[in-house]
Amino acid sequence: MGKQSTQVSAINCINLYNSDIDQSVRLLKQACLDSGFFYIVNHGISQEFMEEVFAQSKKFFSLPHHEKMKVLRNEKHRGYTPLLDELLDPENQVRGDYKEGYYIGVEKGEDDPESKKPFFGQNKWPAPDVLPGWRKTMEKFHQETLEVGKAVAKIIALALDLDEKFFDQPKMLGEPIATLRLLHYEGQISDPSKGLYGAGAHTDFGLITLLATDDVPGLQICKNKEAKPQIWEDVAPLKGAFIVNLGDMLERWSNCVFKSTLHRVIGNGQERYSIAYFLEPSHDCLVECLPTCKSDSNPPKYPPILCGDYLTQRYLDTHADLKVYKKQQA
């Protein structure tokens, strides 16, 4: 927990539906090689709707604790995650993250064979009389953000010298594991020297993450996680934009050409809301080194692995055992 310096990060801003696709590919590739983070604007989701989603998120987190615990997350990672539920940086954190969240995934009915897979199934929803219209808003946002994520994946494919539809294959983003997570930081002041964080330092698990934030700062990135001391850079909120970062799965896929970047959230005493959208390929997708990212002199650095197996282990490593809550409620 040594001393760490902080500076402001300058990251690229990419117009998602720019008519000059070559420019978008160039900017994205530069960002992926530099920091693994970039802004996306002109993404097709209206500012008015974004504000409605944030308003509905605040309504949920404003509910009494006992009401939120009625939709406690299940083994499929759907529903409410209480304060301190997640521990992302066990080496440096003395307690879990000072945030609460809410997971919403791909909806699959009980009678759908796909619902047996680890990250597919039925979502948990607050009762309609408690939060009228809440489910409809979140389902719409989930679907619209999926389309944004697929559009970003096309530019990533081109930046890796692949066909733009590479990630659109049925076993990739044809049946994606796409998870929306509402997040609320209550306003604690983080103190890295004491191991206290809004969210501990971590890299994301999957392909890409799209993050919408309010206007309260807190997100920081560390481009070189091996540096001593680590240099942390603030990522400023940008109204109406998504902040996009690369996940560990893309790092494996690209043979470390594109790297997932260490990031964390530092609380400054202000209440903060954000919405993360984790886009991963299908459960049965085999993540192995891309043909454009290996050669005789640069062989694959990672063995192939199934997406579903990889994600299952990463979630188990970072979340509290659900038995803890059952004991508390007994």
Coordinates of C-alpha atoms in Angstrom, one line a residue, residues 22-304:
D22 CA -10.5 4.3 -41.1
Q23 CA -10.2 7.2 -38.8
S24 CA -12.2 5.4 -36.1
V25 CA -10.1 2.3 -36.5
R26 CA -6.9 4.3 -36.2
L27 CA -8.0 6.2 -33.1
L28 CA -9.3 3.0 -31.5
K29 CA -6.1 1.1 -32.2
Q30 CA -4.0 3.9 -30.8
A31 CA -6.1 3.9 -27.6
C32 CA -5.9 0.1 -27.2
L33 CA -2.2 0.2 -27.6
D34 CA -1.8 3.1 -25.2
S35 CA -4.2 2.7 -22.3
G36 CA -6.9 0.2 -23.2
F37 CA -9.5 3.0 -22.4
F38 CA -11.4 5.3 -24.7
Y39 CA -14.6 7.4 -24.9
I40 CA -17.4 6.5 -27.4
V41 CA -19.8 9.3 -28.5
N42 CA -22.6 9.4 -31.1
H43 CA -23.5 5.9 -30.0
G44 CA -27.2 6.1 -30.7
I45 CA -28.6 6.1 -27.2
S46 CA -30.3 9.5 -26.5
Q47 CA -29.2 11.6 -23.6
E48 CA -32.8 11.8 -22.4
F49 CA -33.0 8.0 -22.1
M50 CA -29.6 7.8 -20.4
E51 CA -30.8 10.2 -17.8
E52 CA -34.0 8.2 -17.3
V53 CA -31.9 5.0 -16.7
F54 CA -29.8 6.9 -14.1
A55 CA -33.0 8.2 -12.4
Q56 CA -34.4 4.7 -12.2
S57 CA -31.1 3.4 -10.8
K58 CA -31.2 6.0 -8.0
K59 CA -34.8 5.0 -7.2
F60 CA -33.7 1.4 -6.6
F61 CA -30.7 2.3 -4.4
S62 CA -32.8 4.7 -2.4
L63 CA -35.0 1.8 -1.2
P64 CA -34.7 0.6 2.4
H65 CA -32.1 -2.1 2.8
H66 CA -34.6 -4.8 3.6
E67 CA -36.4 -4.1 0.3
K68 CA -33.2 -4.4 -1.7
M69 CA -32.3 -7.6 0.1
K70 CA -35.5 -9.2 -1.3
V71 CA -33.7 -9.3 -4.7
L72 CA -30.3 -10.4 -3.4
R73 CA -28.2 -11.8 -6.2
N74 CA -28.4 -15.5 -6.9
E75 CA -25.9 -18.1 -8.1
K76 CA -26.6 -16.8 -11.7
H77 CA -25.3 -13.3 -10.7
R78 CA -28.7 -11.6 -11.1
G79 CA -30.0 -9.1 -8.6
Y80 CA -28.7 -6.9 -5.8
T81 CA -25.1 -7.0 -4.5
P82 CA -24.7 -5.3 -1.1
L83 CA -22.0 -3.0 0.2
L84 CA -18.7 -4.9 0.6
D85 CA -20.0 -7.9 -1.4
E86 CA -17.1 -7.7 -3.9
L87 CA -13.4 -7.9 -3.1
L88 CA -11.4 -7.0 -6.3
D89 CA -7.9 -6.5 -4.9
P90 CA -7.4 -8.8 -1.9
E91 CA -3.7 -8.0 -1.6
N92 CA -4.4 -4.3 -0.9
Q93 CA -7.9 -4.1 0.4
V94 CA -8.7 -4.6 4.1
R95 CA -12.5 -4.8 3.3
G96 CA -14.7 -5.3 0.2
D97 CA -15.6 -2.5 -2.2
Y98 CA -17.6 0.4 -0.8
K99 CA -20.2 0.1 -3.4
E100 CA -23.6 -1.6 -4.0
G101 CA -24.8 -2.9 -7.3
Y102 CA -27.5 -4.7 -9.3
Y103 CA -26.9 -7.3 -12.0
I104 CA -29.2 -7.7 -15.0
G105 CA -28.3 -10.4 -17.6
V106 CA -29.7 -12.0 -20.7
E107 CA -33.2 -13.2 -20.0
K108 CA -33.9 -16.9 -20.6
G109 CA -37.1 -18.5 -19.4
E110 CA -37.1 -21.6 -17.1
D111 CA -38.3 -23.8 -20.0
D112 CA -35.4 -22.7 -22.3
P113 CA -32.5 -25.2 -22.2
E114 CA -30.1 -22.3 -22.4
S115 CA -31.2 -21.2 -19.0
K116 CA -29.2 -24.1 -17.5
K117 CA -25.9 -22.3 -18.5
P118 CA -24.1 -20.4 -15.7
F119 CA -24.8 -16.8 -17.0
F120 CA -28.2 -17.3 -18.6
G121 CA -31.5 -17.5 -16.8
Q122 CA -34.2 -15.4 -15.4
N123 CA -33.5 -11.9 -14.0
K124 CA -34.6 -10.8 -10.5
W125 CA -36.7 -7.7 -10.5
P126 CA -38.1 -5.4 -7.8
A127 CA -41.8 -5.7 -7.4
P128 CA -43.8 -3.6 -10.0
D129 CA -45.7 -1.9 -7.2
V130 CA -42.4 -0.9 -5.6
L131 CA -40.8 0.5 -8.8
P132 CA -43.3 0.8 -11.6
G133 CA -41.7 0.7 -15.1
W134 CA -38.3 -0.1 -13.7
R135 CA -38.0 -3.5 -15.5
K136 CA -39.1 -2.1 -18.9
T137 CA -36.5 0.7 -18.7
M138 CA -33.6 -1.6 -17.8
E139 CA -34.5 -4.2 -20.4
K140 CA -34.6 -1.5 -23.1
F141 CA -31.2 -0.1 -22.0
H142 CA -29.7 -3.6 -21.9
Q143 CA -30.8 -4.2 -25.5
E144 CA -29.7 -0.8 -26.8
T145 CA -26.3 -1.0 -25.1
L146 CA -25.7 -4.5 -26.6
E147 CA -26.0 -2.9 -30.1
V148 CA -23.4 -0.3 -29.1
G149 CA -21.1 -3.0 -27.8
K150 CA -21.4 -5.0 -31.1
A151 CA -20.6 -1.8 -33.1
V152 CA -17.5 -1.2 -31.0
A153 CA -16.5 -4.9 -31.5
K154 CA -16.6 -4.4 -35.3
I155 CA -14.0 -1.6 -35.0
I156 CA -11.9 -3.7 -32.7
A157 CA -11.9 -6.5 -35.2
L158 CA -10.7 -4.2 -38.0
A159 CA -8.0 -2.8 -35.7
L160 CA -6.8 -6.4 -35.3
D161 CA -6.7 -6.9 -39.1
L162 CA -9.8 -9.2 -38.9
D163 CA -13.0 -9.2 -40.9
E164 CA -15.4 -6.6 -39.3
K165 CA -17.9 -9.4 -38.6
F166 CA -15.4 -11.6 -36.8
F167 CA -17.0 -11.1 -33.4
D168 CA -20.6 -11.4 -34.9
Q169 CA -20.2 -15.2 -35.3
P170 CA -22.9 -17.3 -33.6
K171 CA -20.5 -18.7 -31.0
M172 CA -19.2 -15.2 -30.2
L173 CA -21.6 -12.3 -29.9
G174 CA -24.4 -14.2 -31.6
E175 CA -25.4 -15.5 -28.1
P176 CA -23.4 -13.2 -25.9
I177 CA -23.1 -13.1 -22.1
A178 CA -24.1 -9.5 -21.7
T179 CA -24.4 -8.2 -18.2
L180 CA -25.7 -4.8 -17.1
R181 CA -24.6 -3.7 -13.7
L182 CA -26.0 -0.6 -11.9
L183 CA -23.5 0.8 -9.3
H184 CA -23.9 3.1 -6.4
Y185 CA -21.0 4.5 -4.3
E186 CA -22.5 6.0 -1.1
G187 CA -20.0 8.8 -0.6
Q188 CA -17.2 7.3 1.5
I189 CA -13.7 8.8 1.3
S190 CA -11.3 6.2 0.0
D191 CA -7.8 5.9 1.6
P192 CA -5.5 3.6 -0.4
S193 CA -2.9 3.8 2.4
K194 CA -5.4 2.1 4.7
G195 CA -6.7 -0.3 2.0
L196 CA -10.0 1.4 1.6
Y197 CA -11.4 1.8 -1.9
G198 CA -14.7 2.5 -3.7
A199 CA -13.6 -0.4 -6.0
G200 CA -10.3 -2.1 -5.6
A201 CA -7.7 -2.2 -8.4
H202 CA -8.7 -4.8 -11.0
T203 CA -8.9 -5.6 -14.7
D204 CA -12.3 -6.6 -16.2
F205 CA -12.9 -10.3 -17.1
G206 CA -14.4 -10.3 -20.6
L207 CA -14.2 -8.8 -24.0
I208 CA -15.1 -5.1 -23.4
T209 CA -16.9 -3.0 -20.8
L210 CA -19.0 0.1 -21.6
L211 CA -19.3 2.5 -18.7
A212 CA -21.8 5.3 -18.3
T213 CA -21.1 7.7 -15.3
D214 CA -22.7 10.7 -13.7
D215 CA -20.5 13.8 -13.4
V216 CA -18.7 12.8 -10.2
P217 CA -15.1 11.8 -10.7
G218 CA -13.5 8.7 -9.2
L219 CA -12.4 6.3 -11.9
Q220 CA -8.6 5.9 -12.2
I221 CA -6.4 3.8 -14.5
C222 CA -2.9 2.6 -14.2
K223 CA -1.3 2.0 -17.7
N224 CA 1.7 0.1 -16.3
K225 CA 0.7 -2.2 -13.4
E226 CA 4.3 -3.3 -13.0
A227 CA 5.6 0.2 -12.2
K228 CA 6.8 1.0 -8.7
P229 CA 5.3 3.2 -7.5
Q230 CA 2.2 2.8 -9.6
I231 CA 1.1 5.9 -11.5
W232 CA -2.7 6.4 -11.4
E233 CA -4.5 8.7 -13.8
D234 CA -8.0 10.2 -13.4
V235 CA -10.5 9.5 -16.2
A236 CA -12.8 12.4 -16.3
P237 CA -16.5 11.9 -16.8
L238 CA -17.8 12.9 -20.2
K239 CA -21.5 13.7 -20.5
G240 CA -23.4 11.4 -22.8
A241 CA -20.4 9.2 -23.6
F242 CA -19.5 5.7 -22.8
I243 CA -16.1 5.0 -21.3
V244 CA -14.9 1.7 -22.9
N245 CA -12.2 -0.5 -21.6
L246 CA -10.7 -3.8 -22.8
G247 CA -11.1 -7.0 -20.7
D248 CA -8.7 -9.9 -20.0
M249 CA -10.4 -12.1 -22.6
L250 CA -9.5 -9.7 -25.4
E251 CA -5.9 -9.6 -24.0
R252 CA -5.8 -13.4 -24.3
W253 CA -7.4 -13.3 -27.8
S254 CA -5.0 -10.7 -29.1
N255 CA -1.9 -12.4 -27.5
C256 CA -1.3 -9.3 -25.5
V257 CA -1.3 -6.9 -28.5
F258 CA -4.2 -5.2 -26.8
K259 CA -4.0 -5.3 -23.0
S260 CA -6.6 -5.0 -20.3
T261 CA -5.8 -2.1 -18.0
L262 CA -5.8 -1.9 -14.3
H263 CA -8.4 0.5 -12.9
R264 CA -10.1 1.4 -9.6
V265 CA -12.5 3.8 -8.1
I266 CA -11.4 6.3 -5.4
G267 CA -14.2 7.9 -3.4
N268 CA -13.9 11.6 -2.6
G269 CA -16.9 11.9 -0.2
Q270 CA -19.4 12.5 -3.0
E271 CA -22.2 10.1 -3.8
R272 CA -21.5 8.5 -7.2
Y273 CA -23.6 6.5 -9.7
S274 CA -22.4 4.6 -12.7
I275 CA -23.7 1.9 -15.1
A276 CA -21.3 -0.8 -16.4
Y277 CA -22.2 -3.1 -19.3
F278 CA -19.9 -6.2 -19.6
L279 CA -19.9 -7.7 -23.0
E280 CA -18.6 -11.3 -23.4
P281 CA -18.9 -14.0 -26.0
S282 CA -21.1 -17.0 -25.7
H283 CA -20.5 -19.7 -23.0
D284 CA -19.2 -22.2 -25.7
C285 CA -16.9 -19.7 -27.4
L286 CA -13.3 -21.0 -27.4
V287 CA -11.0 -18.1 -26.7
E288 CA -7.7 -18.8 -28.4
C289 CA -5.0 -16.7 -30.0
L290 CA -6.2 -14.8 -33.1
P291 CA -4.6 -15.8 -36.4
T292 CA -3.4 -12.2 -36.9
C293 CA -1.7 -12.0 -33.5
K294 CA 0.7 -14.9 -33.6
S295 CA 3.7 -15.9 -35.6
D296 CA 6.7 -18.3 -35.4
S297 CA 8.5 -15.6 -33.4
N298 CA 5.5 -14.7 -31.3
P299 CA 3.6 -17.9 -30.4
P300 CA 0.4 -17.9 -28.3
K301 CA 1.0 -16.9 -24.7
Y302 CA -2.2 -18.4 -23.3
P303 CA -3.8 -21.9 -23.8
P304 CA -7.4 -21.9 -25.3

